[in-house]
CSV table of C-alpha atoms and ligand atoms in Angstrom, one decimal:
chain,number,residue,atom,x,y,z
A,196,MET,CA,0.0,-0.1,-0.1
A,197,ILE,CA,1.1,3.3,-1.1
A,198,TYR,CA,-0.1,5.6,1.4
A,199,LEU,CA,-0.7,9.1,0.1
A,200,ASP,CA,-3.8,10.7,2.3
A,201,TYR,CA,-1.5,13.1,4.7
A,202,GLN,CA,-4.1,15.3,5.3
A,203,ALA,CA,-6.7,12.5,6.6
A,204,THR,CA,-3.9,11.4,8.8
A,205,THR,CA,-0.2,10.9,9.4
A,206,PRO,CA,2.0,8.0,10.4
A,207,LEU,CA,2.5,7.7,14.0
A,208,ALA,CA,6.6,8.5,14.5
A,209,PRO,CA,8.1,6.0,15.7
A,210,GLU,CA,9.5,8.4,18.6
A,211,ALA,CA,5.8,9.0,19.5
A,212,ARG,CA,4.9,5.4,20.1
A,213,ALA,CA,8.2,4.8,21.8
A,214,ALA,CA,7.4,8.1,24.4
A,215,MET,CA,3.5,6.3,25.2
A,216,LEU,CA,4.6,2.9,25.8
A,217,PRO,CA,5.5,3.4,29.1
A,218,TRP,CA,2.3,5.2,30.1
A,219,LEU,CA,0.6,2.2,28.5
A,220,GLU,CA,2.2,-0.6,30.8
A,221,GLY,CA,1.2,-2.3,33.8
A,222,PRO,CA,0.7,-4.1,35.9
A,223,GLU,CA,4.2,-4.0,37.2
A,224,GLY,CA,5.1,-0.3,35.8
A,225,ILE,CA,3.1,2.2,37.4
A,226,GLY,CA,2.8,4.2,34.1
A,227,PHE,CA,-1.3,3.1,34.2
A,228,ALA,CA,-2.1,5.2,37.1
A,229,ASN,CA,-4.2,8.0,36.7
A,230,PRO,CA,-2.7,11.4,36.6
A,231,HIS,CA,-5.1,13.5,39.0
A,232,SER,CA,-4.2,10.8,41.2
A,233,PRO,CA,-2.0,12.3,44.2
A,234,HIS,CA,0.2,9.8,45.3
A,235,ARG,CA,3.8,8.4,43.5
A,236,ALA,CA,2.3,6.7,40.3
A,237,GLY,CA,0.0,9.3,39.9
A,238,ARG,CA,2.3,12.3,40.2
A,239,ALA,CA,4.6,10.4,37.3
A,240,ALA,CA,1.8,10.6,35.4
A,241,VAL,CA,0.9,14.3,35.6
A,242,ALA,CA,4.8,15.1,35.2
A,243,ALA,CA,4.4,13.4,31.9
A,244,VAL,CA,1.4,15.3,31.0
A,245,GLU,CA,2.7,18.5,32.2
A,246,VAL,CA,6.1,17.5,30.1
A,247,ALA,CA,3.8,16.7,26.8
A,248,ARG,CA,1.8,19.9,27.6
A,249,GLU,CA,4.9,22.3,27.3
A,250,GLN,CA,6.2,20.2,23.9
A,251,VAL,CA,3.1,21.1,22.9
A,252,ALA,CA,3.3,24.4,23.6
A,253,ALA,CA,6.8,25.0,22.0
A,254,LEU,CA,4.8,24.9,18.4
A,255,LEU,CA,2.4,27.7,19.9
A,256,PRO,CA,3.4,31.5,20.6
A,257,PRO,CA,4.3,32.5,24.0
A,258,GLY,CA,1.6,34.1,26.2
A,259,GLY,CA,-1.1,31.3,26.3
A,260,ARG,CA,-2.2,28.2,28.1
A,261,VAL,CA,-2.7,24.7,26.1
A,262,VAL,CA,-5.7,22.6,27.1
A,263,PHE,CA,-5.6,18.6,25.9
A,264,THR,CA,-8.9,17.9,24.3
A,265,GLY,CA,-10.0,14.4,22.6
A,266,SER,CA,-9.7,16.1,19.3
A,267,ALA,CA,-9.4,19.3,17.2
A,268,THR,CA,-13.4,18.8,16.6
A,269,GLU,CA,-13.6,19.1,21.1
A,270,ALA,CA,-10.7,21.9,20.8
A,271,LEU,CA,-12.7,23.6,18.2
A,272,ASN,CA,-16.1,23.6,19.8
A,273,LEU,CA,-14.7,24.8,23.3
A,274,ALA,CA,-13.7,27.7,21.7
A,275,ILE,CA,-16.7,28.2,19.5
A,276,PHE,CA,-19.1,27.8,22.2
A,277,GLY,CA,-16.7,28.6,25.1
A,278,CYS,CA,-16.3,32.2,24.3
A,279,GLY,CA,-19.2,33.6,24.9
A,280,ALA,CA,-19.6,35.4,21.1
A,281,LYS,CA,-23.2,35.7,20.0
A,282,SER,CA,-21.9,36.7,15.8
A,283,PHE,CA,-19.5,35.3,14.0
A,284,ALA,CA,-17.5,35.7,10.8
A,285,VAL,CA,-15.9,32.6,9.2
A,286,SER,CA,-14.4,31.7,6.0
A,287,THR,CA,-16.5,29.4,3.4
A,288,ILE,CA,-13.4,27.0,3.2
A,289,GLU,CA,-13.6,26.1,6.9
A,290,HIS,CA,-13.6,22.1,8.0
A,291,ALA,CA,-17.0,21.2,9.3
A,292,ALA,CA,-15.7,21.3,12.8
A,293,VAL,CA,-16.2,24.9,12.7
A,294,LEU,CA,-18.7,25.2,10.1
A,295,ASP,CA,-21.0,23.0,11.7
A,296,THR,CA,-20.3,23.9,15.0
A,297,VAL,CA,-21.0,27.4,14.7
A,298,GLU,CA,-24.1,26.5,13.1
A,299,ALA,CA,-25.1,24.7,15.8
A,300,ARG,CA,-24.1,27.5,18.4
A,301,GLY,CA,-26.3,29.9,16.5
A,302,GLY,CA,-26.4,33.8,16.0
A,303,ALA,CA,-25.5,35.4,13.6
A,304,CYS,CA,-22.5,34.2,10.7
A,305,HIS,CA,-21.0,36.6,8.1
A,306,MET,CA,-19.3,34.2,5.6
A,307,LEU,CA,-16.0,35.3,4.1
A,308,ALA,CA,-15.7,34.2,0.7
A,309,CYS,CA,-12.2,32.8,-0.9
A,310,THR,CA,-10.6,33.8,-4.3
A,311,ARG,CA,-10.7,30.9,-7.1
A,312,ASP,CA,-6.8,30.7,-5.7
A,313,GLY,CA,-8.2,29.2,-2.8
A,314,LEU,CA,-7.2,32.5,-0.5
A,315,VAL,CA,-9.8,34.7,2.2
A,316,PRO,CA,-8.9,37.9,0.9
A,317,ALA,CA,-6.3,39.7,3.7
A,318,ASP,CA,-8.9,42.7,3.2
A,319,ALA,CA,-11.9,40.7,3.7
A,320,PRO,CA,-14.1,43.1,5.7
A,321,ILE,CA,-15.5,41.9,8.9
A,322,PRO,CA,-18.7,43.6,10.5
A,323,ALA,CA,-18.8,45.4,12.9
A,324,GLY,CA,-20.0,43.9,16.3
A,325,THR,CA,-18.8,40.6,14.9
A,326,GLY,CA,-17.6,38.3,18.1
A,327,LEU,CA,-15.3,36.2,16.8
A,328,VAL,CA,-13.9,34.8,13.6
A,329,ALA,CA,-12.8,31.8,12.8
A,330,VAL,CA,-10.6,31.3,9.6
A,331,MET,CA,-7.9,28.0,9.4
A,332,GLN,CA,-4.2,28.7,8.7
A,333,VAL,CA,-3.6,25.9,5.8
A,334,ASN,CA,-6.7,24.2,3.9
A,335,ASN,CA,-7.2,20.5,4.4
A,336,GLU,CA,-8.7,19.7,1.0
A,337,ILE,CA,-6.2,22.2,-0.8
A,338,GLY,CA,-3.3,23.2,1.2
A,339,THR,CA,-4.2,26.8,0.7
A,340,ILE,CA,-2.3,28.9,3.1
A,341,GLN,CA,-4.9,31.8,4.9
A,342,PRO,CA,-3.2,35.4,5.2
A,343,VAL,CA,-4.0,34.9,9.0
A,344,ASP,CA,-1.6,37.6,10.4
A,345,MET,CA,-3.4,40.0,8.8
A,346,LEU,CA,-7.0,38.8,9.3
A,347,VAL,CA,-6.4,39.1,12.5
A,348,GLN,CA,-5.2,42.6,13.1
A,349,ALA,CA,-8.7,43.1,10.7
A,350,ALA,CA,-10.9,41.0,13.1
A,351,HIS,CA,-8.9,43.1,16.0
A,352,ASP,CA,-10.2,46.0,14.7
A,353,ALA,CA,-13.9,45.1,14.3
A,354,GLY,CA,-13.8,44.3,18.4
A,355,ALA,CA,-13.6,40.7,17.7
A,356,LEU,CA,-11.6,37.9,18.8
A,357,PHE,CA,-9.4,35.6,16.7
A,358,LEU,CA,-9.9,31.6,16.3
A,359,CYS,CA,-7.2,29.4,14.0
A,360,ASP,CA,-7.8,26.1,13.0
A,361,ALA,CA,-4.1,25.6,12.9
A,362,VAL,CA,-5.0,21.2,12.4
A,363,GLN,CA,-3.0,21.3,9.1
A,364,GLY,CA,-0.4,23.7,9.4
A,365,ALA,CA,0.8,23.1,12.8
A,366,GLY,CA,4.4,21.7,13.5
A,367,LYS,CA,4.9,22.2,9.6
A,368,ILE,CA,5.0,26.3,9.3
A,369,ALA,CA,5.1,28.8,11.7
A,370,PRO,CA,1.9,29.3,14.0
A,371,PRO,CA,-0.7,32.2,13.2
A,372,GLU,CA,1.3,34.6,16.2
A,373,GLN,CA,-1.6,37.0,16.3
A,374,ALA,CA,-4.6,34.7,17.0
A,375,ASP,CA,-6.5,34.3,20.2
A,376,MET,CA,-6.9,30.6,19.9
A,377,ILE,CA,-5.3,28.1,18.2
A,378,ALA,CA,-6.5,24.6,17.9
A,379,LEU,CA,-4.7,21.5,16.7
A,380,SER,CA,-4.4,17.5,16.8
A,381,ALA,CA,-1.9,14.9,17.2
A,382,HIS,CA,-2.8,12.7,14.5
A,383,LYS,CA,-1.8,15.4,12.0
A,384,LEU,CA,1.9,15.8,13.0
A,385,TYR,CA,2.7,12.5,13.3
A,386,GLY,CA,1.3,11.4,16.8
A,387,PRO,CA,-1.4,9.3,18.0
A,388,LYS,CA,-5.3,10.0,17.4
A,389,GLY,CA,-7.4,10.6,20.3
A,390,ILE,CA,-5.8,13.7,21.7
A,391,GLY,CA,-6.0,17.7,20.2
A,392,ALA,CA,-5.7,20.6,22.1
A,393,LEU,CA,-6.8,24.2,22.6
A,394,TRP,CA,-4.3,27.2,22.7
A,395,ILE,CA,-5.9,30.1,24.6
A,396,ARG,CA,-4.1,33.4,24.8
A,397,ASP,CA,-3.5,34.7,28.6
A,398,GLY,CA,-6.4,37.1,29.3
A,399,ILE,CA,-8.9,35.0,27.5
A,400,GLU,CA,-11.6,32.9,29.9
A,401,LEU,CA,-13.9,30.2,28.7
A,402,ALA,CA,-16.4,28.7,29.9
A,403,PRO,CA,-16.1,25.1,30.2
A,404,GLN,CA,-18.1,23.0,27.6
A,405,ILE,CA,-17.4,19.2,29.9
A,406,HIS,CA,-18.3,19.2,33.0
A,407,GLY,CA,-17.3,17.1,36.0
A,408,GLY,CA,-13.9,16.2,37.5
A,409,GLY,CA,-12.5,19.9,37.0
A,410,GLN,CA,-9.7,18.8,34.7
A,411,GLU,CA,-7.6,21.0,32.5
A,412,GLN,CA,-8.0,24.0,34.3
A,413,GLY,CA,-11.8,23.6,35.0
A,414,LEU,CA,-12.2,24.1,31.2
A,415,ARG,CA,-12.5,20.0,30.1
A,416,SER,CA,-13.3,17.6,32.4
A,417,GLY,CA,-11.8,14.2,32.3
A,418,THR,CA,-9.4,11.8,32.8
A,419,LEU,CA,-6.6,12.8,30.6
A,420,SER,CA,-4.7,9.4,29.2
A,421,PRO,CA,-0.7,10.2,29.3
A,422,ALA,CA,0.1,8.0,26.9
A,423,LEU,CA,-1.7,10.1,24.4
A,424,CYS,CA,-0.4,13.2,26.1
A,425,ALA,CA,3.4,11.7,25.9
A,426,GLY,CA,2.7,10.6,22.2
A,427,PHE,CA,1.3,14.2,21.4
A,428,GLY,CA,4.5,15.7,23.4
A,429,ALA,CA,7.0,13.8,21.5
A,430,ALA,CA,5.4,14.4,18.2
A,431,ALA,CA,5.5,17.9,18.6
A,432,ALA,CA,8.8,18.3,20.1
A,433,LEU,CA,9.6,16.2,16.4
A,434,ALA,CA,8.1,18.2,14.2
A,435,LYS,CA,9.7,21.5,15.8
A,436,ALA,CA,12.9,20.0,15.3
A,437,ARG,CA,12.3,19.0,12.0
A,438,MET,CA,10.5,21.8,10.6
A,439,GLU,CA,12.9,23.0,8.0
A,440,GLN,CA,13.8,19.2,7.2
A,441,ASP,CA,10.2,17.9,6.7
A,442,ALA,CA,9.8,21.0,4.3
A,443,ALA,CA,12.7,20.5,2.3
A,444,HIS,CA,11.7,16.8,2.0
A,445,VAL,CA,8.0,17.7,1.1
A,446,GLU,CA,9.4,20.3,-1.3
A,447,ASP,CA,11.2,17.7,-3.5
A,448,LEU,CA,8.0,15.3,-3.5
A,449,TRP,CA,6.4,18.6,-4.5
A,450,ASN,CA,8.4,19.0,-7.6
A,451,ARG,CA,8.8,15.4,-8.9
A,452,ALA,CA,4.8,14.9,-8.7
A,453,ARG,CA,4.0,18.3,-10.4
A,454,ASP,CA,6.3,17.3,-13.1
A,455,LEU,CA,4.9,13.8,-13.1
A,456,MET,CA,1.3,14.7,-12.9
A,457,ALA,CA,1.7,18.1,-15.5
A,458,GLY,CA,-1.4,17.0,-17.8
A,459,TRP,CA,-3.5,18.0,-14.6
A,460,THR,CA,-4.4,21.1,-13.2
A,461,LEU,CA,-4.2,22.1,-9.7
A,462,ASN,CA,-6.9,23.3,-7.4
A,463,GLY,CA,-5.9,26.3,-5.5
A,464,SER,CA,-3.2,28.0,-5.3
A,465,ALA,CA,0.6,26.6,-6.3
A,466,ASP,CA,2.4,29.4,-4.0
A,467,GLN,CA,0.1,30.0,-1.2
A,468,ARG,CA,0.0,27.0,-0.4
A,469,TRP,CA,1.6,23.6,1.7
A,470,HIS,CA,3.5,21.8,-0.8
A,471,GLY,CA,2.8,17.9,0.8
A,472,ASN,CA,-1.1,18.8,-0.6
A,473,LEU,CA,-1.4,17.9,-4.3
A,474,ASN,CA,-5.0,18.4,-5.3
A,475,LEU,CA,-5.4,17.8,-8.8
A,476,ARG,CA,-8.1,17.4,-11.7
A,477,ARG,CA,-8.8,16.6,-14.9
A,478,GLU,CA,-11.8,16.6,-17.4
A,479,GLY,CA,-13.9,14.0,-17.9
A,480,LEU,CA,-12.2,11.9,-15.1
A,481,ASP,CA,-14.2,9.2,-12.9
A,482,VAL,CA,-12.7,9.1,-10.0
A,483,ALA,CA,-14.8,6.2,-8.3
A,484,ARG,CA,-13.3,4.1,-11.1
A,485,LEU,CA,-9.9,5.5,-10.7
A,486,MET,CA,-10.1,5.1,-6.9
A,487,SER,CA,-11.1,1.0,-7.6
A,488,ASP,CA,-8.5,0.6,-10.1
A,489,LEU,CA,-5.4,1.9,-7.9
A,490,ARG,CA,-6.9,0.0,-4.7
A,491,ASP,CA,-3.4,-0.3,-2.8
A,492,ILE,CA,-2.9,3.8,-3.1
A,493,ALA,CA,-4.1,5.7,-0.4
A,494,PHE,CA,-5.5,8.5,-1.7
A,495,SER,CA,-8.6,10.9,-1.4
A,496,ALA,CA,-11.4,12.0,-3.9
A,497,GLY,CA,-10.9,15.9,-3.7
A,498,SER,CA,-14.7,16.2,-3.4
A,499,ALA,CA,-16.9,14.6,-1.0
A,500,CYS,CA,-19.2,13.3,-3.9
A,501,ALA,CA,-17.0,11.0,-4.9
A,502,SER,CA,-16.8,9.7,-1.5
A,503,GLY,CA,-20.1,9.0,-1.1
A,504,SER,CA,-21.8,11.9,0.4
A,505,GLY,CA,-23.4,12.9,-3.2
A,506,ARG,CA,-22.6,16.4,-2.6
A,507,PRO,CA,-19.7,18.3,-4.2
A,508,SER,CA,-17.2,19.3,-1.8
A,509,HIS,CA,-17.7,22.9,-0.6
A,510,VAL,CA,-14.5,24.0,-0.3
A,511,LEU,CA,-14.0,23.0,-4.4
A,512,THR,CA,-17.2,24.8,-4.9
A,513,ALA,CA,-16.3,27.3,-2.4
A,514,ILE,CA,-13.0,28.0,-5.4
A,515,GLY,CA,-15.8,28.0,-8.4
A,516,LEU,CA,-15.3,24.3,-9.6
A,517,ASP,CA,-18.8,23.3,-11.0
A,518,ALA,CA,-19.7,19.6,-9.7
A,519,ALA,CA,-18.7,18.4,-12.9
A,520,ALA,CA,-14.7,19.7,-12.6
A,521,ALA,CA,-15.4,18.9,-8.3
A,522,LYS,CA,-16.3,15.1,-9.3
A,523,SER,CA,-12.8,15.2,-11.4
A,524,SER,CA,-10.4,15.6,-8.7
A,525,VAL,CA,-8.1,13.9,-6.3
A,526,ARG,CA,-6.2,14.8,-3.3
A,527,ILE,CA,-2.9,13.3,-2.9
A,528,GLY,CA,-1.0,13.8,0.4
A,529,PHE,CA,2.0,13.6,1.0
A,530,GLY,CA,5.0,13.9,3.9
A,531,ARG,CA,8.0,13.1,6.6
A,532,TYR,CA,7.8,9.3,5.7
A,533,THR,CA,6.5,9.3,1.8
A,534,LYS,CA,9.6,8.2,-0.5
A,535,LEU,CA,10.4,10.1,-3.8
A,536,SER,CA,10.4,6.3,-5.4
A,537,GLU,CA,7.1,5.4,-4.1
A,538,LEU,CA,5.6,8.5,-5.2
A,539,GLU,CA,6.8,8.2,-8.2
A,540,ASP,CA,5.3,4.8,-8.6
A,541,ALA,CA,1.8,6.3,-7.6
A,542,CYS,CA,1.7,9.2,-10.4
A,543,ALA,CA,2.7,6.8,-13.0
A,544,ARG,CA,-0.2,4.4,-12.2
A,545,LEU,CA,-2.7,7.5,-11.5
A,546,GLU,CA,-1.2,8.8,-15.0
A,547,ALA,CA,-1.9,5.0,-16.8
A,548,ALA,CA,-4.9,4.7,-15.0
A,549,ALA,CA,-6.7,8.1,-16.1
A,550,ALA,CA,-5.4,7.2,-19.8
A,551,ALA,CA,-6.7,3.7,-19.9
A,552,GLN,CA,-10.9,5.9,-18.6
A,553,GLY,CA,-9.6,7.7,-22.5
A,554,VAL,CA,-8.5,11.1,-20.1
A,555,TYR,CA,-5.4,12.5,-21.7
A,556,SER,CA,-3.2,15.4,-21.1
B,155,LIG,N1,-9.9,21.3,11.4
B,155,LIG,C1,-9.2,20.2,10.1
B,155,LIG,C2,-8.5,21.7,8.6
B,155,LIG,C3,-8.8,19.3,9.8
B,155,LIG,O1,-8.2,18.9,9.0
B,155,LIG,C4,-9.2,18.6,10.7
B,155,LIG,C5,-9.4,16.9,10.2
B,155,LIG,O2,-10.0,16.4,9.3
B,155,LIG,C6,-10.0,18.8,11.8
B,155,LIG,C7,-10.0,20.4,12.1
B,155,LIG,C8,-10.7,17.9,13.0
B,155,LIG,O3,-9.6,17.1,13.6
B,155,LIG,P1,-9.9,16.3,14.4
B,155,LIG,O4,-9.5,14.5,13.7
B,155,LIG,O5,-8.6,16.1,15.8
B,155,LIG,O6,-11.0,16.2,15.4
């Protein structure tokens, strides 16, 4: 299997796995202890959680605190429901974890449209009276990098807080320095699934959304998993240490794949983009057939339509593609552990499978 779906999830880094194992052991080891227990075993576990918190915080701006959650989705829910805002401005290309949560929260919502390149204009007007603006750092479908710093300024000028979904950018590019809240997810940066975090700038108070034992500074009750925290922390530390190296590797992969797929059209900006995301289309391509012909290559249909929901992707629609163009799009996602040879192999086979459909460049 050639794995090219790094936006859906990344492989677990061996270093993250190694950091997790001591906190899963029992009955002889003490790693299974509850990190909220006051005895020695519990104190050892909570110490591991706090080391992990610092490692995750090191990926984020200074002057804030990290609250562990079960996922980035939960972190975004905590921010949106917890901040007390009653009116919102969000980009049309946000993940469902933002769009559906704002809808569930209720209240006025102003949609910030993006260009055909998949970018929210840096000077997008924010309506006066907006309580919370949410724009993601890197789009998960097309990889475009949003002008977050300028949008934060516009939000602050309008008196609003700014929430950044940095799930696809964290550990890969510099954090959104000026944002008020930042959501991230371990499994998109080579950590384990089942843990995310919300970074909250000092001075911002949120209302808890999960009630109970008062863990996580009273904001997110529930027993933490030291193993998941340790895995997240180790993955974050590794991502920070390897950021340039990982980006250089991704750049090599991108350049080669772009050459090999020269007959395909890129969806979204080529420059303002995380280059581990290659979202491409070919007119007339039947993506469902392509996926069934290439079952041993894990890639994604560029459109939710082809993956079964029946609706074209809201992101591809937002950049102006019609349903047919959205349906003929694929997303190829690669990263730290992708070998050049396997990407070359996959590109050649995608090209041949498209040609077998009679779809030529
Ligand atoms: N935001 C973005 C941009 C994502 O890509 C994802 C996951 O696909 C999420 C949020 C949700 O992350 P999690 O799986 O941690 O809930």
